[in-house]
């Protein structure tokens, strides 16, 4: 089935540059009208400039699509309300939400100030609350909605110097797990994208790996991630609660899994020595499954729906 979003409206945050720009362009290419949000700040979140968002709107229009720019700050509750309102006032609906805007304030934990912590949590994690909270009544009323939040292996797996960023990104997994359950009966799907792409955010990191800049743009360009986001935003995607790992030349899935563990009779108390001697079996991931909720496995959940 062809992936199409004709007549649908998508809001993409941080869409003036990098990955967000690629998502906005690809969504428009697949028929969506797009609210292009970007406050146009630096990688560390300073300053603002409406030009990047407007440039992407111009690109979409030049290709025959429809788009409107918004320069709101995703960490601001009212600004996020106004992004949803802009979609409703302009086109009377909002179908897909891509919470993508992001900044970095990388520092080792002992050097990380309270301000660096708060700001990163605000832009990444509070953004998601702000947007989901304001979009939810629209999605419920339409009995339709698609949400994609931009997470990162920095939190899902780990990376030095990114305690604030990693914590915010991994928290999106928890938010997805709850929102997918709250949204299910309204056909609201909530998924994650864990991207890898050559953007200004990864310039230092990928540059340091010695790859030629032009070649990096070809093999790690944000346009290799966009097809996954377009699919997750489309009516064709019926899955909810999945984290897609995407980078030039690779698509996969990252999941929290639960193993079989070890069962014992709780009438017989086990001490720390017993725990130590059973560590290998307790932590063995052979046959681990990805639960859909704490009550059931993903397999049981989807089997029950068929
Ligand atoms: N590039 C990667 O490899 C990579 C890896 C993992 C996760 N991510 C995530 O993907 C997303 C996009 O990253 P990118 O690499 O395209 O970075 P980027 O710096 O190129 O783009 C981010 C955009 O977000 C905007 N933005 C920042 N704070 C904002 C705010 N408060 N309100 C509105 N707009 C704001 C910026 O102006 C910028 O245009 C981020 O959430 C990032 O954490 C990127």
mmCIF file of N, CA and C and ligand atoms in Angstrom, residues 13-20 23 37-43 45 52 71-75 83 99-104 122-124 127 150-153 165 169 194-202 206, ligand 1:
data_model
loop_
_atom_site.group_PDB
_atom_site.id
_atom_site.type_symbol
_atom_site.label_atom_id
_atom_site.label_comp_id
_atom_site.label_asym_id
_atom_site.label_seq_id
_atom_site.Cartn_x
_atom_site.Cartn_y
_atom_site.Cartn_z
ATOM 1 N N UNK A 13 8.452 19.990 14.616
ATOM 2 C CA UNK A 13 9.216 21.004 15.358
ATOM 3 C C UNK A 13 10.696 20.889 15.016
ATOM 4 N N UNK A 14 11.383 22.010 15.158
ATOM 5 C CA UNK A 14 12.808 22.033 14.809
ATOM 6 C C UNK A 14 13.011 21.688 13.343
ATOM 7 N N UNK A 15 12.080 22.140 12.500
ATOM 8 C CA UNK A 15 12.072 21.724 11.085
ATOM 9 C C UNK A 15 12.785 22.710 10.171
ATOM 10 N N UNK A 16 13.468 23.680 10.753
ATOM 11 C CA UNK A 16 14.184 24.657 9.931
ATOM 12 C C UNK A 16 15.510 24.138 9.416
ATOM 13 N N UNK A 17 16.003 23.091 10.060
ATOM 14 C CA UNK A 17 17.320 22.558 9.689
ATOM 15 C C UNK A 17 17.355 21.052 9.866
ATOM 16 N N UNK A 18 18.456 20.475 9.421
ATOM 17 C CA UNK A 18 18.813 19.086 9.760
ATOM 18 C C UNK A 18 17.703 18.078 9.520
ATOM 19 N N UNK A 19 17.499 17.212 10.511
ATOM 20 C CA UNK A 19 16.523 16.131 10.379
ATOM 21 C C UNK A 19 15.099 16.654 10.230
ATOM 22 N N UNK A 20 14.740 17.658 11.027
ATOM 23 C CA UNK A 20 13.373 18.191 10.983
ATOM 24 C C UNK A 20 13.020 18.715 9.598
ATOM 25 N N UNK A 23 12.309 15.803 7.410
ATOM 26 C CA UNK A 23 10.994 15.221 7.717
ATOM 27 C C UNK A 23 9.892 16.068 7.074
ATOM 28 N N UNK A 37 7.810 24.338 12.345
ATOM 29 C CA UNK A 37 8.229 25.105 13.532
ATOM 30 C C UNK A 37 9.747 25.114 13.636
ATOM 31 N N UNK A 38 10.299 26.254 13.975
ATOM 32 C CA UNK A 38 11.711 26.341 14.359
ATOM 33 C C UNK A 38 11.989 27.718 14.933
ATOM 34 N N UNK A 39 12.566 27.756 16.115
ATOM 35 C CA UNK A 39 12.859 29.074 16.693
ATOM 36 C C UNK A 39 14.235 29.577 16.260
ATOM 37 N N UNK A 40 14.947 28.734 15.510
ATOM 38 C CA UNK A 40 16.171 29.190 14.854
ATOM 39 C C UNK A 40 17.325 29.544 15.772
ATOM 40 N N UNK A 41 17.530 28.755 16.827
ATOM 41 C CA UNK A 41 18.632 29.046 17.749
ATOM 42 C C UNK A 41 19.900 28.273 17.400
ATOM 43 N N UNK A 42 20.930 28.453 18.236
ATOM 44 C CA UNK A 42 22.186 27.724 18.062
ATOM 45 C C UNK A 42 22.022 26.291 18.577
ATOM 46 N N UNK A 43 23.047 25.464 18.368
ATOM 47 C CA UNK A 43 22.979 24.075 18.851
ATOM 48 C C UNK A 43 22.751 24.046 20.359
ATOM 49 N N UNK A 45 21.071 26.266 21.979
ATOM 50 C CA UNK A 45 19.768 26.858 22.301
ATOM 51 C C UNK A 45 19.763 28.359 22.502
ATOM 52 N N UNK A 52 15.192 30.175 9.138
ATOM 53 C CA UNK A 52 15.239 28.749 8.745
ATOM 54 C C UNK A 52 13.847 28.153 8.512
ATOM 55 N N UNK A 71 7.612 30.196 14.657
ATOM 56 C CA UNK A 71 8.915 30.377 15.300
ATOM 57 C C UNK A 71 8.835 30.202 16.818
ATOM 58 N N UNK A 72 7.831 29.457 17.276
ATOM 59 C CA UNK A 72 7.648 29.264 18.715
ATOM 60 C C UNK A 72 8.742 28.408 19.340
ATOM 61 N N UNK A 73 8.833 28.510 20.662
ATOM 62 C CA UNK A 73 9.789 27.746 21.462
ATOM 63 C C UNK A 73 9.069 26.502 22.000
ATOM 64 N N UNK A 74 9.547 25.320 21.643
ATOM 65 C CA UNK A 74 8.855 24.082 22.042
ATOM 66 C C UNK A 74 8.860 23.838 23.553
ATOM 67 N N UNK A 75 9.769 24.500 24.262
ATOM 68 C CA UNK A 75 9.790 24.338 25.717
ATOM 69 C C UNK A 75 8.706 25.167 26.402
ATOM 70 N N UNK A 83 0.996 26.404 18.339
ATOM 71 C CA UNK A 83 1.353 25.604 17.138
ATOM 72 C C UNK A 83 0.166 24.733 16.715
ATOM 73 N N UNK A 99 7.788 15.559 17.221
ATOM 74 C CA UNK A 99 8.501 16.326 18.247
ATOM 75 C C UNK A 99 9.986 16.103 18.033
ATOM 76 N N UNK A 100 10.593 17.014 17.283
ATOM 77 C CA UNK A 100 11.968 16.798 16.819
ATOM 78 C C UNK A 100 12.956 17.859 17.306
ATOM 79 N N UNK A 101 12.471 19.046 17.656
ATOM 80 C CA UNK A 101 13.393 20.141 18.017
ATOM 81 C C UNK A 101 14.325 19.697 19.139
ATOM 82 N N UNK A 102 15.580 20.133 19.051
ATOM 83 C CA UNK A 102 16.504 19.711 20.097
ATOM 84 C C UNK A 102 17.743 20.577 20.183
ATOM 85 N N UNK A 103 18.365 20.536 21.347
ATOM 86 C CA UNK A 103 19.619 21.263 21.595
ATOM 87 C C UNK A 103 20.572 20.337 22.362
ATOM 88 N N UNK A 104 21.795 20.778 22.491
ATOM 89 C CA UNK A 104 22.785 20.038 23.284
ATOM 90 C C UNK A 104 23.449 20.966 24.299
ATOM 91 N N UNK A 122 13.919 20.641 29.462
ATOM 92 C CA UNK A 122 12.784 21.466 29.022
ATOM 93 C C UNK A 122 12.573 21.355 27.510
ATOM 94 N N UNK A 123 13.661 21.533 26.759
ATOM 95 C CA UNK A 123 13.517 21.538 25.292
ATOM 96 C C UNK A 123 13.120 20.146 24.774
ATOM 97 N N UNK A 124 13.725 19.092 25.293
ATOM 98 C CA UNK A 124 13.440 17.759 24.750
ATOM 99 C C UNK A 124 12.204 17.125 25.378
ATOM 100 N N UNK A 127 8.944 19.558 25.891
ATOM 101 C CA UNK A 127 8.374 19.736 24.545
ATOM 102 C C UNK A 127 7.325 18.662 24.270
ATOM 103 N N UNK A 150 11.481 12.300 18.774
ATOM 104 C CA UNK A 150 12.887 12.024 18.426
ATOM 105 C C UNK A 150 13.674 11.684 19.679
ATOM 106 N N UNK A 151 14.002 10.400 19.808
ATOM 107 C CA UNK A 151 14.796 9.950 20.941
ATOM 108 C C UNK A 151 16.259 9.802 20.490
ATOM 109 N N UNK A 152 17.073 9.151 21.272
ATOM 110 C CA UNK A 152 18.483 9.007 20.890
ATOM 111 C C UNK A 152 19.129 7.830 21.610
ATOM 112 N N UNK A 153 20.071 7.210 20.923
ATOM 113 C CA UNK A 153 20.845 6.135 21.560
ATOM 114 C C UNK A 153 21.677 6.688 22.726
ATOM 115 N N UNK A 165 20.770 15.244 28.253
ATOM 116 C CA UNK A 165 20.214 14.864 26.954
ATOM 117 C C UNK A 165 19.745 13.394 26.973
ATOM 118 N N UNK A 169 15.973 12.029 26.521
ATOM 119 C CA UNK A 169 15.667 11.183 25.362
ATOM 120 C C UNK A 169 15.103 9.832 25.793
ATOM 121 N N UNK A 194 14.830 6.989 16.503
ATOM 122 C CA UNK A 194 16.175 7.169 17.052
ATOM 123 C C UNK A 194 17.095 7.350 15.849
ATOM 124 N N UNK A 195 17.352 8.615 15.468
ATOM 125 C CA UNK A 195 18.052 8.851 14.200
ATOM 126 C C UNK A 195 19.565 8.920 14.352
ATOM 127 N N UNK A 196 20.215 8.802 13.228
ATOM 128 C CA UNK A 196 21.643 9.100 13.151
ATOM 129 C C UNK A 196 21.839 9.813 11.821
ATOM 130 N N UNK A 197 22.332 11.043 11.852
ATOM 131 C CA UNK A 197 22.474 11.784 10.597
ATOM 132 C C UNK A 197 23.523 12.875 10.729
ATOM 133 N N UNK A 198 24.111 13.213 9.589
ATOM 134 C CA UNK A 198 25.074 14.315 9.550
ATOM 135 C C UNK A 198 24.301 15.629 9.545
ATOM 136 N N UNK A 199 24.313 16.319 10.680
ATOM 137 C CA UNK A 199 23.684 17.637 10.810
ATOM 138 C C UNK A 199 24.673 18.500 11.583
ATOM 139 N N UNK A 200 24.313 19.746 11.811
ATOM 140 C CA UNK A 200 25.241 20.596 12.570
ATOM 141 C C UNK A 200 25.433 20.035 13.991
ATOM 142 N N UNK A 201 24.388 19.313 14.494
ATOM 143 C CA UNK A 201 24.467 18.758 15.849
ATOM 144 C C UNK A 201 25.541 17.681 15.966
ATOM 145 N N UNK A 202 25.775 16.951 14.881
ATOM 146 C CA UNK A 202 26.729 15.836 14.935
ATOM 147 C C UNK A 202 28.029 16.149 14.189
ATOM 148 N N UNK A 206 30.875 13.377 14.143
ATOM 149 C CA UNK A 206 31.128 12.625 12.914
ATOM 150 C C UNK A 206 32.380 13.146 12.209
HETATM 151 N N1 LIG B 1 21.673 14.187 14.164
HETATM 152 C C1 LIG B 1 21.693 13.029 14.815
HETATM 153 O O1 LIG B 1 22.471 12.108 14.508
HETATM 154 C C2 LIG B 1 20.762 12.802 15.965
HETATM 155 C C3 LIG B 1 20.911 11.643 16.728
HETATM 156 C C4 LIG B 1 20.006 11.375 17.751
HETATM 157 C C5 LIG B 1 18.971 12.258 17.984
HETATM 158 N N2 LIG B 1 18.863 13.404 17.245
HETATM 159 C C6 LIG B 1 17.743 14.288 17.545
HETATM 160 O O2 LIG B 1 17.091 14.663 16.351
HETATM 161 C C7 LIG B 1 16.559 15.976 16.495
HETATM 162 C C8 LIG B 1 17.038 16.865 15.352
HETATM 163 O O3 LIG B 1 18.446 17.014 15.444
HETATM 164 P P1 LIG B 1 19.368 17.614 14.272
HETATM 165 O O4 LIG B 1 20.554 16.738 14.224
HETATM 166 O O5 LIG B 1 18.558 17.812 13.047
HETATM 167 O O6 LIG B 1 19.801 19.004 14.914
HETATM 168 P P2 LIG B 1 19.830 20.508 14.315
HETATM 169 O O7 LIG B 1 20.543 21.336 15.306
HETATM 170 O O8 LIG B 1 20.294 20.481 12.908
HETATM 171 O O9 LIG B 1 18.284 20.893 14.276
HETATM 172 C C9 LIG B 1 17.536 21.099 15.448
HETATM 173 C C10 LIG B 1 16.588 22.240 15.203
HETATM 174 O O10 LIG B 1 15.776 22.410 16.378
HETATM 175 C C11 LIG B 1 15.572 23.805 16.561
HETATM 176 N N3 LIG B 1 15.265 24.069 17.958
HETATM 177 C C12 LIG B 1 16.074 23.904 19.037
HETATM 178 N N4 LIG B 1 15.453 24.278 20.171
HETATM 179 C C13 LIG B 1 14.215 24.701 19.808
HETATM 180 C C14 LIG B 1 13.107 25.211 20.530
HETATM 181 N N5 LIG B 1 13.175 25.377 21.855
HETATM 182 N N6 LIG B 1 11.974 25.501 19.848
HETATM 183 C C15 LIG B 1 11.906 25.345 18.500
HETATM 184 N N7 LIG B 1 12.945 24.897 17.762
HETATM 185 C C16 LIG B 1 14.084 24.569 18.402
HETATM 186 C C17 LIG B 1 16.903 24.439 16.148
HETATM 187 O O11 LIG B 1 16.742 25.816 15.806
HETATM 188 C C18 LIG B 1 17.309 23.573 14.957
HETATM 189 O O12 LIG B 1 16.924 24.134 13.721
HETATM 190 C C19 LIG B 1 16.987 16.473 17.875
HETATM 191 O O13 LIG B 1 15.964 16.248 18.807
HETATM 192 C C20 LIG B 1 18.170 15.596 18.180
HETATM 193 O O14 LIG B 1 18.395 15.485 19.556
HETATM 194 C C21 LIG B 1 19.729 13.695 16.249
#
